[in-house]
PDB file of C-alpha atoms in Angstrom:
ATOM      1  CA  UNK A 238       0.160   0.042  -0.126  1.00 54.00           C
ATOM      2  CA  UNK A 239       1.468   3.430  -0.568  1.00 66.00           C
ATOM      3  CA  UNK A 240      -0.201   5.747   1.665  1.00 75.00           C
ATOM      4  CA  UNK A 241      -0.465   9.986   0.408  1.00 85.00           C
ATOM      5  CA  UNK A 242      -0.454  12.713   2.622  1.00 83.00           C
ATOM      6  CA  UNK A 243      -4.039  14.859   1.997  1.00 86.00           C
ATOM      7  CA  UNK A 244      -3.926  18.255   1.723  1.00 77.00           C
ATOM      8  CA  UNK A 245      -6.749  21.288   2.034  1.00 76.00           C
ATOM      9  CA  UNK A 246      -9.881  20.564   4.219  1.00 75.00           C
ATOM     10  CA  UNK A 247      -8.845  16.647   4.671  1.00 82.00           C
ATOM     11  CA  UNK A 248      -5.708  17.547   5.547  1.00 80.00           C
ATOM     12  CA  UNK A 249      -6.880  18.197   9.597  1.00 78.00           C
ATOM     13  CA  UNK A 250      -9.244  15.207   9.221  1.00 82.00           C
ATOM     14  CA  UNK A 251      -6.863  12.334  10.868  1.00 89.00           C
ATOM     15  CA  UNK A 252      -7.915   9.969   7.965  1.00 95.00           C
ATOM     16  CA  UNK A 253      -5.453   7.784   6.184  1.00 95.00           C
ATOM     17  CA  UNK A 254      -5.212   7.689   2.614  1.00 96.00           C
ATOM     18  CA  UNK A 255      -3.752   6.028  -0.058  1.00 96.00           C
ATOM     19  CA  UNK A 256      -4.137   5.530  -4.016  1.00 95.00           C
ATOM     20  CA  UNK A 257      -4.152   8.415  -6.547  1.00 95.00           C
ATOM     21  CA  UNK A 258      -4.044  11.646  -5.590  1.00 93.00           C
ATOM     22  CA  UNK A 259      -6.863  13.851  -4.879  1.00 92.00           C
ATOM     23  CA  UNK A 260      -6.188  16.117  -7.729  1.00 92.00           C
ATOM     24  CA  UNK A 261      -5.447  12.747 -10.369  1.00 93.00           C
ATOM     25  CA  UNK A 262      -8.263  10.791  -8.598  1.00 96.00           C
ATOM     26  CA  UNK A 263     -11.562   9.481 -11.266  1.00 97.00           C
ATOM     27  CA  UNK A 264     -13.157   8.465  -7.939  1.00 98.00           C
ATOM     28  CA  UNK A 265     -12.756   8.776  -3.831  1.00 98.00           C
ATOM     29  CA  UNK A 266     -13.622   5.359  -1.864  1.00 98.00           C
ATOM     30  CA  UNK A 267     -14.420   6.001   1.692  1.00 98.00           C
ATOM     31  CA  UNK A 268     -13.560   2.731   3.629  1.00 98.00           C
ATOM     32  CA  UNK A 269     -15.258   2.351   7.180  1.00 98.00           C
ATOM     33  CA  UNK A 270     -13.389  -0.944   9.004  1.00 98.00           C
ATOM     34  CA  UNK A 271     -14.737  -3.351  11.188  1.00 98.00           C
ATOM     35  CA  UNK A 272     -15.055  -3.611  14.972  1.00 98.00           C
ATOM     36  CA  UNK A 273     -11.888  -4.475  16.334  1.00 97.00           C
ATOM     37  CA  UNK A 274      -9.974  -3.591  13.231  1.00 98.00           C
ATOM     38  CA  UNK A 275      -8.579  -0.270  12.154  1.00 97.00           C
ATOM     39  CA  UNK A 276      -8.446   2.278   9.512  1.00 97.00           C
ATOM     40  CA  UNK A 277      -4.614   1.001   8.594  1.00 96.00           C
ATOM     41  CA  UNK A 278      -6.622  -2.625   7.794  1.00 97.00           C
ATOM     42  CA  UNK A 279      -9.416  -1.349   5.547  1.00 98.00           C
ATOM     43  CA  UNK A 280      -7.269   0.658   3.468  1.00 97.00           C
ATOM     44  CA  UNK A 281      -6.116  -2.628   2.511  1.00 96.00           C
ATOM     45  CA  UNK A 282      -8.565  -2.005   0.179  1.00 97.00           C
ATOM     46  CA  UNK A 283      -6.835  -0.080  -2.284  1.00 97.00           C
ATOM     47  CA  UNK A 284      -4.182  -2.587  -3.208  1.00 96.00           C
ATOM     48  CA  UNK A 285      -6.722  -5.452  -3.540  1.00 97.00           C
ATOM     49  CA  UNK A 286      -8.241  -3.656  -6.035  1.00 97.00           C
ATOM     50  CA  UNK A 287      -5.483  -2.669  -8.082  1.00 95.00           C
ATOM     51  CA  UNK A 288      -6.982   0.507  -9.579  1.00 96.00           C
ATOM     52  CA  UNK A 289      -5.115   3.337  -9.800  1.00 92.00           C
ATOM     53  CA  UNK A 290      -7.092   6.288 -10.129  1.00 96.00           C
ATOM     54  CA  UNK A 291      -9.075   6.321  -7.161  1.00 97.00           C
ATOM     55  CA  UNK A 292      -8.589   8.060  -3.973  1.00 97.00           C
ATOM     56  CA  UNK A 293      -8.844   6.074  -0.647  1.00 97.00           C
ATOM     57  CA  UNK A 294      -9.517   7.203   2.481  1.00 97.00           C
ATOM     58  CA  UNK A 295     -10.114   5.384   5.819  1.00 97.00           C
ATOM     59  CA  UNK A 296     -10.964   7.152   9.612  1.00 97.00           C
ATOM     60  CA  UNK A 297     -10.487   5.032  12.813  1.00 97.00           C
ATOM     61  CA  UNK A 298     -13.362   4.215  15.026  1.00 97.00           C
ATOM     62  CA  UNK A 299     -13.073   5.536  18.704  1.00 95.00           C
ATOM     63  CA  UNK A 300     -11.668   2.804  20.872  1.00 95.00           C
ATOM     64  CA  UNK A 301     -11.794   0.466  17.631  1.00 96.00           C
ATOM     65  CA  UNK A 302     -16.198  -0.083  17.408  1.00 98.00           C
ATOM     66  CA  UNK A 303     -18.316   2.181  16.128  1.00 98.00           C
ATOM     67  CA  UNK A 304     -21.402   1.121  17.949  1.00 98.00           C
ATOM     68  CA  UNK A 305     -20.768  -1.212  21.153  1.00 98.00           C
ATOM     69  CA  UNK A 306     -24.150  -3.862  20.097  1.00 98.00           C
ATOM     70  CA  UNK A 307     -25.213  -6.304  17.784  1.00 97.00           C
ATOM     71  CA  UNK A 308     -26.378  -4.161  15.140  1.00 98.00           C
ATOM     72  CA  UNK A 309     -29.773  -6.108  14.928  1.00 97.00           C
ATOM     73  CA  UNK A 310     -30.566  -4.519  18.420  1.00 97.00           C
ATOM     74  CA  UNK A 311     -33.181  -1.599  18.835  1.00 97.00           C
ATOM     75  CA  UNK A 312     -31.233   1.848  17.241  1.00 97.00           C
ATOM     76  CA  UNK A 313     -31.277   3.467  20.817  1.00 97.00           C
ATOM     77  CA  UNK A 314     -28.643   0.347  22.338  1.00 98.00           C
ATOM     78  CA  UNK A 315     -25.991   1.801  19.667  1.00 98.00           C
ATOM     79  CA  UNK A 316     -26.781   5.542  20.815  1.00 98.00           C
ATOM     80  CA  UNK A 317     -25.197   8.035  20.395  1.00 98.00           C
ATOM     81  CA  UNK A 318     -22.613   6.430  18.855  1.00 98.00           C
ATOM     82  CA  UNK A 319     -24.566   5.674  15.805  1.00 98.00           C
ATOM     83  CA  UNK A 320     -25.474   8.779  15.146  1.00 98.00           C
ATOM     84  CA  UNK A 321     -21.827  10.340  15.823  1.00 98.00           C
ATOM     85  CA  UNK A 322     -20.731   7.183  13.636  1.00 98.00           C
ATOM     86  CA  UNK A 323     -22.926   7.937  10.727  1.00 98.00           C
ATOM     87  CA  UNK A 324     -22.141  11.940  11.431  1.00 98.00           C
ATOM     88  CA  UNK A 325     -18.359  11.146  10.646  1.00 97.00           C
ATOM     89  CA  UNK A 326     -19.403   9.745   7.401  1.00 98.00           C
ATOM     90  CA  UNK A 327     -21.043  12.961   7.036  1.00 97.00           C
ATOM     91  CA  UNK A 328     -18.218  14.868   7.608  1.00 96.00           C
ATOM     92  CA  UNK A 329     -15.668  12.901   5.609  1.00 96.00           C
ATOM     93  CA  UNK A 330     -17.777  13.183   2.638  1.00 97.00           C
ATOM     94  CA  UNK A 331     -17.960  17.147   3.141  1.00 95.00           C
ATOM     95  CA  UNK A 332     -14.477  16.967   3.113  1.00 94.00           C
ATOM     96  CA  UNK A 333     -13.958  15.156  -0.062  1.00 95.00           C
ATOM     97  CA  UNK A 334     -16.756  17.440  -1.458  1.00 95.00           C
ATOM     98  CA  UNK A 335     -14.756  20.452  -0.685  1.00 92.00           C
ATOM     99  CA  UNK A 336     -12.311  19.085  -2.793  1.00 92.00           C
ATOM    100  CA  UNK A 337     -14.111  18.450  -5.899  1.00 93.00           C
ATOM    101  CA  UNK A 338     -15.610  15.060  -5.199  1.00 96.00           C
ATOM    102  CA  UNK A 339     -19.705  15.741  -5.205  1.00 96.00           C
ATOM    103  CA  UNK A 340     -22.054  12.439  -4.510  1.00 97.00           C
ATOM    104  CA  UNK A 341     -21.552  11.396  -8.257  1.00 97.00           C
ATOM    105  CA  UNK A 342     -17.434  10.470  -7.526  1.00 97.00           C
ATOM    106  CA  UNK A 343     -17.914   9.304  -4.262  1.00 98.00           C
ATOM    107  CA  UNK A 344     -18.689   5.672  -2.844  1.00 98.00           C
ATOM    108  CA  UNK A 345     -18.534   3.974   0.640  1.00 98.00           C
ATOM    109  CA  UNK A 346     -16.710   0.762   1.263  1.00 98.00           C
ATOM    110  CA  UNK A 347     -17.382  -0.908   4.449  1.00 98.00           C
ATOM    111  CA  UNK A 348     -16.514  -4.784   6.162  1.00 98.00           C
ATOM    112  CA  UNK A 349     -18.709  -5.899   9.092  1.00 98.00           C
ATOM    113  CA  UNK A 350     -19.427  -3.083  10.972  1.00 98.00           C
ATOM    114  CA  UNK A 351     -18.456  -1.036   8.353  1.00 98.00           C
ATOM    115  CA  UNK A 352     -20.229  -2.295   5.908  1.00 98.00           C
ATOM    116  CA  UNK A 353     -23.485  -2.207   8.093  1.00 98.00           C
ATOM    117  CA  UNK A 354     -22.484   1.438   8.833  1.00 98.00           C
ATOM    118  CA  UNK A 355     -22.266   1.918   4.965  1.00 98.00           C
ATOM    119  CA  UNK A 356     -25.054   0.623   3.993  1.00 98.00           C
ATOM    120  CA  UNK A 357     -27.232   2.508   6.848  1.00 98.00           C
ATOM    121  CA  UNK A 358     -25.798   6.111   5.749  1.00 98.00           C
ATOM    122  CA  UNK A 359     -26.966   5.025   1.934  1.00 98.00           C
ATOM    123  CA  UNK A 360     -30.293   4.742   3.443  1.00 98.00           C
ATOM    124  CA  UNK A 361     -30.817   7.708   5.743  1.00 98.00           C
ATOM    125  CA  UNK A 362     -29.240  10.223   2.945  1.00 98.00           C
ATOM    126  CA  UNK A 363     -30.649   9.342  -0.437  1.00 98.00           C
ATOM    127  CA  UNK A 364     -28.386  10.866  -3.436  1.00 96.00           C
ATOM    128  CA  UNK A 365     -25.372  11.174  -0.950  1.00 97.00           C
ATOM    129  CA  UNK A 366     -22.670   8.591  -2.335  1.00 98.00           C
ATOM    130  CA  UNK A 367     -22.738   7.417  -6.144  1.00 98.00           C
ATOM    131  CA  UNK A 368     -22.706   3.851  -4.714  1.00 98.00           C
ATOM    132  CA  UNK A 369     -21.748   1.241  -1.497  1.00 98.00           C
ATOM    133  CA  UNK A 370     -19.568  -1.906  -1.316  1.00 98.00           C
ATOM    134  CA  UNK A 371     -20.964  -3.518   1.640  1.00 98.00           C
ATOM    135  CA  UNK A 372     -18.794  -6.609   2.461  1.00 98.00           C
ATOM    136  CA  UNK A 373     -20.511  -8.565   5.110  1.00 98.00           C
ATOM    137  CA  UNK A 374     -23.332  -6.898   6.582  1.00 98.00           C
ATOM    138  CA  UNK A 375     -26.725  -5.165   6.401  1.00 98.00           C
ATOM    139  CA  UNK A 376     -29.062  -2.575   7.444  1.00 98.00           C
ATOM    140  CA  UNK A 377     -29.085  -1.269  11.003  1.00 98.00           C
ATOM    141  CA  UNK A 378     -31.661  -2.045  13.707  1.00 97.00           C
ATOM    142  CA  UNK A 379     -33.919  -5.278  14.390  1.00 96.00           C
ATOM    143  CA  UNK A 380     -36.360  -4.529  11.262  1.00 91.00           C
ATOM    144  CA  UNK A 381     -35.115  -3.812   7.713  1.00 92.00           C
ATOM    145  CA  UNK A 382     -37.963  -4.950   6.306  1.00 87.00           C
ATOM    146  CA  UNK A 383     -40.309  -2.357   7.034  1.00 88.00           C
ATOM    147  CA  UNK A 384     -38.094   1.394   7.078  1.00 92.00           C
ATOM    148  CA  UNK A 385     -39.503   4.505   7.099  1.00 92.00           C
ATOM    149  CA  UNK A 386     -37.281   6.229   4.480  1.00 95.00           C
ATOM    150  CA  UNK A 387     -38.524   6.283   0.889  1.00 95.00           C
ATOM    151  CA  UNK A 388     -36.438   8.958  -1.046  1.00 97.00           C
ATOM    152  CA  UNK A 389     -35.266   7.769  -4.169  1.00 98.00           C
ATOM    153  CA  UNK A 390     -32.134   5.855  -4.228  1.00 98.00           C
ATOM    154  CA  UNK A 391     -32.064   6.077  -8.086  1.00 97.00           C
ATOM    155  CA  UNK A 392     -28.444   5.854 -10.052  1.00 94.00           C
ATOM    156  CA  UNK A 393     -27.113   4.458  -6.525  1.00 97.00           C
ATOM    157  CA  UNK A 394     -25.108   1.335  -6.916  1.00 98.00           C
ATOM    158  CA  UNK A 395     -25.104  -1.262  -4.419  1.00 98.00           C
ATOM    159  CA  UNK A 396     -22.779  -4.558  -4.388  1.00 98.00           C
ATOM    160  CA  UNK A 397     -23.708  -6.562  -1.040  1.00 98.00           C
ATOM    161  CA  UNK A 398     -21.562  -9.652  -0.446  1.00 98.00           C
ATOM    162  CA  UNK A 399     -21.541 -12.483   2.721  1.00 98.00           C
ATOM    163  CA  UNK A 400     -21.578 -15.797   3.726  1.00 98.00           C
ATOM    164  CA  UNK A 401     -24.946 -17.530   3.564  1.00 98.00           C
ATOM    165  CA  UNK A 402     -23.421 -18.379   7.198  1.00 98.00           C
ATOM    166  CA  UNK A 403     -21.587 -15.946   8.579  1.00 98.00           C
ATOM    167  CA  UNK A 404     -21.779 -15.696  12.309  1.00 97.00           C
ATOM    168  CA  UNK A 405     -22.381 -11.993  12.853  1.00 97.00           C
ATOM    169  CA  UNK A 406     -24.471 -10.905   9.986  1.00 98.00           C
ATOM    170  CA  UNK A 407     -27.934 -12.945   8.966  1.00 97.00           C
ATOM    171  CA  UNK A 408     -28.432 -14.047   5.459  1.00 98.00           C
ATOM    172  CA  UNK A 409     -32.205 -12.921   5.901  1.00 97.00           C
ATOM    173  CA  UNK A 410     -30.705  -9.849   6.555  1.00 98.00           C
ATOM    174  CA  UNK A 411     -28.644  -9.484   3.538  1.00 98.00           C
ATOM    175  CA  UNK A 412     -31.962  -9.855   1.562  1.00 97.00           C
ATOM    176  CA  UNK A 413     -33.625  -7.584   3.697  1.00 97.00           C
ATOM    177  CA  UNK A 414     -31.394  -5.451   2.694  1.00 98.00           C
ATOM    178  CA  UNK A 415     -31.530  -5.814  -0.897  1.00 98.00           C
ATOM    179  CA  UNK A 416     -35.426  -5.495  -0.908  1.00 97.00           C
ATOM    180  CA  UNK A 417     -35.397  -2.291   0.731  1.00 97.00           C
ATOM    181  CA  UNK A 418     -32.728  -0.460  -1.142  1.00 98.00           C
ATOM    182  CA  UNK A 419     -34.160  -1.529  -4.717  1.00 98.00           C
ATOM    183  CA  UNK A 420     -37.098  -0.765  -3.542  1.00 97.00           C
ATOM    184  CA  UNK A 421     -36.049   2.562  -3.617  1.00 98.00           C
ATOM    185  CA  UNK A 422     -34.670   2.565  -7.032  1.00 98.00           C
ATOM    186  CA  UNK A 423     -30.753   1.613  -6.552  1.00 98.00           C
ATOM    187  CA  UNK A 424     -29.104  -1.045  -8.530  1.00 98.00           C
ATOM    188  CA  UNK A 425     -28.659  -3.591  -5.925  1.00 98.00           C
ATOM    189  CA  UNK A 426     -26.190  -6.696  -6.572  1.00 98.00           C
ATOM    190  CA  UNK A 427     -26.019  -9.054  -3.218  1.00 98.00           C
ATOM    191  CA  UNK A 428     -24.343 -12.465  -3.712  1.00 98.00           C
ATOM    192  CA  UNK A 429     -24.591 -15.209  -0.384  1.00 98.00           C
ATOM    193  CA  UNK A 430     -21.994 -17.663  -0.763  1.00 98.00           C
ATOM    194  CA  UNK A 431     -21.530 -20.522   0.271  1.00 97.00           C
ATOM    195  CA  UNK A 432     -18.481 -21.018   1.789  1.00 95.00           C
ATOM    196  CA  UNK A 433     -18.377 -20.296   5.785  1.00 95.00           C
ATOM    197  CA  UNK A 434     -16.730 -17.680   7.524  1.00 95.00           C
ATOM    198  CA  UNK A 435     -16.486 -13.279   7.788  1.00 97.00           C
ATOM    199  CA  UNK A 436     -14.202 -12.261   5.933  1.00 97.00           C
ATOM    200  CA  UNK A 437     -13.913 -10.659   1.928  1.00 98.00           C
ATOM    201  CA  UNK A 438     -13.156 -13.435  -0.554  1.00 98.00           C
ATOM    202  CA  UNK A 439     -11.708 -12.940  -4.002  1.00 97.00           C
ATOM    203  CA  UNK A 440     -14.810 -12.710  -5.863  1.00 98.00           C
ATOM    204  CA  UNK A 441     -16.407  -9.990  -3.919  1.00 98.00           C
ATOM    205  CA  UNK A 442     -12.831  -8.074  -4.670  1.00 98.00           C
ATOM    206  CA  UNK A 443     -13.807  -9.017  -8.671  1.00 98.00           C
ATOM    207  CA  UNK A 444     -17.443  -7.736  -8.496  1.00 98.00           C
ATOM    208  CA  UNK A 445     -16.211  -4.294  -6.275  1.00 98.00           C
ATOM    209  CA  UNK A 446     -13.834  -3.615  -9.234  1.00 98.00           C
ATOM    210  CA  UNK A 447     -16.522  -3.897 -12.262  1.00 98.00           C
ATOM    211  CA  UNK A 448     -18.577  -1.820  -9.569  1.00 98.00           C
ATOM    212  CA  UNK A 449     -16.134   0.726  -9.750  1.00 98.00           C
ATOM    213  CA  UNK A 450     -15.048   0.934 -13.169  1.00 97.00           C
ATOM    214  CA  UNK A 451     -18.574   1.413 -14.355  1.00 95.00           C
ATOM    215  CA  UNK A 452     -18.896   5.136 -12.230  1.00 94.00           C
ATOM    216  CA  UNK A 453     -18.056   7.557 -13.682  1.00 74.00           C
TER     217      UNK A 453
END
């Protein structure tokens, strides 16, 4: 991984950055790590994707976790941490916008907790990004099938990949997330893999790269 130094509004944001310099990048991807991991872990997506025209930035969660309770528990069990984490994503997107990366040139990518946060941010903030790469995640809360949001997600591209027997992410939640986002107009590809485990596999990387190449 080749780290880069950020300038302008992003310079004081505490982000780890890799990939293309902002002035040369076609897209910016905000990478959100999982519980117990770090920005240094998730920024490795820059090497895995192998795209030379993409800027990757990644924040660190306070204490290594974005919220304390399992993501399927009542929302209030994860507050105020959940709101703070979503607010952090909004701040990063605002900084990227100031650097010229509008919603049409910005994506969220996350693993586990980071995937849940990325998908939740899109669901609550229609039109905020061009797409989401959700590796082992789903919408947050006890019920993803009857959410209140209705704003159009037309044009948003979403990939969700997860093991069918993931120990932390129920397969049903992945499919409920797909249905909710697709019903609002997003282009969603959700794949449940037969292999067990909680990780990112090579097929997920390939599908993510295809999605990134299709934007812009």
